[in-house]
GROMACS .gro file of C-alpha atoms in nm:
model
   89
    1MET     CA    1  13.394  20.372  28.589
    2PHE     CA    2  13.447  20.266  28.947
    3PRO     CA    3  13.209  20.341  29.232
    4LYS     CA    4  13.318  20.581  29.504
    5VAL     CA    5  13.465  20.429  29.820
    6ASN     CA    6  13.233  20.415  30.118
    7LYS     CA    7  13.469  20.431  30.416
    8SER     CA    8  13.198  20.315  30.656
    9PHE     CA    9  13.226  19.965  30.502
   10ILE     CA   10  13.597  19.935  30.588
   11LEU     CA   11  13.669  19.745  30.910
   12ASN     CA   12  14.010  19.850  31.040
   13SER     CA   13  14.019  19.571  31.298
   14LEU     CA   14  13.963  19.312  31.025
   15ASN     CA   15  14.238  19.464  30.811
   16SER     CA   16  14.487  19.475  31.098
   17SER     CA   17  14.410  19.116  31.205
   18PHE     CA   18  14.456  18.991  30.852
   19ASP     CA   19  14.782  19.188  30.813
   20LYS     CA   20  14.918  19.030  31.132
   21THR     CA   21  14.814  18.687  31.009
   22ALA     CA   22  14.977  18.737  30.670
   23LYS     CA   23  15.302  18.854  30.833
   24LEU     CA   24  15.305  18.554  31.068
   25ILE     CA   25  15.249  18.316  30.776
   26ASN     CA   26  15.529  18.480  30.576
   27LEU     CA   27  15.765  18.458  30.874
   28GLY     CA   28  15.672  18.094  30.929
   29LEU     CA   29  15.732  18.005  30.565
   30ALA     CA   30  16.065  18.190  30.566
   31SER     CA   31  16.168  18.005  30.883
   32ARG     CA   32  16.075  17.672  30.726
   33GLU     CA   33  16.277  17.757  30.416
   34LYS     CA   34  16.577  17.863  30.625
   35SER     CA   35  16.561  17.537  30.822
   36LYS     CA   36  16.502  17.340  30.500
   37ILE     CA   37  16.176  17.191  30.630
   38ARG     CA   38  15.918  17.148  30.356
   39VAL     CA   39  15.561  17.262  30.407
   40ARG     CA   40  15.444  16.908  30.336
   41GLN     CA   41  15.608  16.795  30.659
   42PRO     CA   42  15.373  16.882  30.947
   43LEU     CA   43  15.505  17.051  31.259
   44SER     CA   44  15.369  16.972  31.603
   45SER     CA   45  15.335  17.333  31.723
   46ILE     CA   46  15.443  17.694  31.689
   47LYS     CA   47  15.436  17.983  31.934
   48ILE     CA   48  15.328  18.334  31.842
   49SER     CA   49  15.308  18.652  32.044
   50GLU     CA   50  14.994  18.789  31.875
   51ILE     CA   51  14.649  18.715  32.017
   52LEU     CA   52  14.421  18.639  31.723
   53ASP     CA   53  14.072  18.501  31.670
   54ASP     CA   54  14.022  18.130  31.609
   55TYR     CA   55  13.957  18.194  31.239
   56TYR     CA   56  14.305  18.338  31.192
   57ILE     CA   57  14.465  18.066  31.405
   58GLU     CA   58  14.306  17.804  31.178
   59MET     CA   59  14.435  17.991  30.874
   60ILE     CA   60  14.788  17.986  31.017
   61LYS     CA   61  14.759  17.613  31.095
   62GLU     CA   62  14.647  17.537  30.742
   63GLU     CA   63  14.904  17.752  30.561
   64LEU     CA   64  15.202  17.641  30.772
   65ASN     CA   65  15.086  17.279  30.819
   66VAL     CA   66  15.102  17.297  31.199
   67LYS     CA   67  14.895  17.099  31.447
   68THR     CA   68  14.875  17.353  31.731
   69VAL     CA   69  14.936  17.727  31.766
   70THR     CA   70  15.007  17.863  32.113
   71THR     CA   71  15.051  18.221  32.225
   72PHE     CA   72  15.293  18.367  32.476
   73SER     CA   73  15.335  18.702  32.643
   74GLU     CA   74  15.628  18.940  32.600
   75GLN     CA   75  15.761  18.843  32.944
   76GLU     CA   76  15.803  18.486  32.819
   77MET     CA   77  15.996  18.603  32.512
   78PRO     CA   78  16.328  18.421  32.491
   79LYS     CA   79  16.631  18.644  32.516
   80ARG     CA   80  16.977  18.573  32.390
   81ILE     CA   81  17.243  18.549  32.660
   82CYS     CA   82  17.588  18.647  32.545
   83LYS     CA   83  17.887  18.506  32.729
   84PRO     CA   84  18.227  18.655  32.646
   85ASN     CA   85  18.511  18.431  32.543
   86ALA     CA   86  18.759  18.468  32.832
   87ARG     CA   87  19.060  18.361  32.628
   88LEU     CA   88  19.006  18.634  32.371
   89ILE     CA   89  18.950  18.903  32.632
   0.00000   0.00000   0.00000
């Protein structure tokens, strides 16, 4: 027998912040694996586009073994510049 769910106890902002944090950690771990950098090796910094509370920033630092986490806006997002190969054209 389980008790009935009291929806007034659910904090949607907490759930969404934790979901964003978990996704960022998963992406960071996947990026480390792709680059063949072990988690034991500390990184100096990472940049994220999400604005999170200090609690979640500390969680990201601990899980990814990073010294600093900085945020950037969408205008600062790097974009890939494609240059055509003139010989092939």
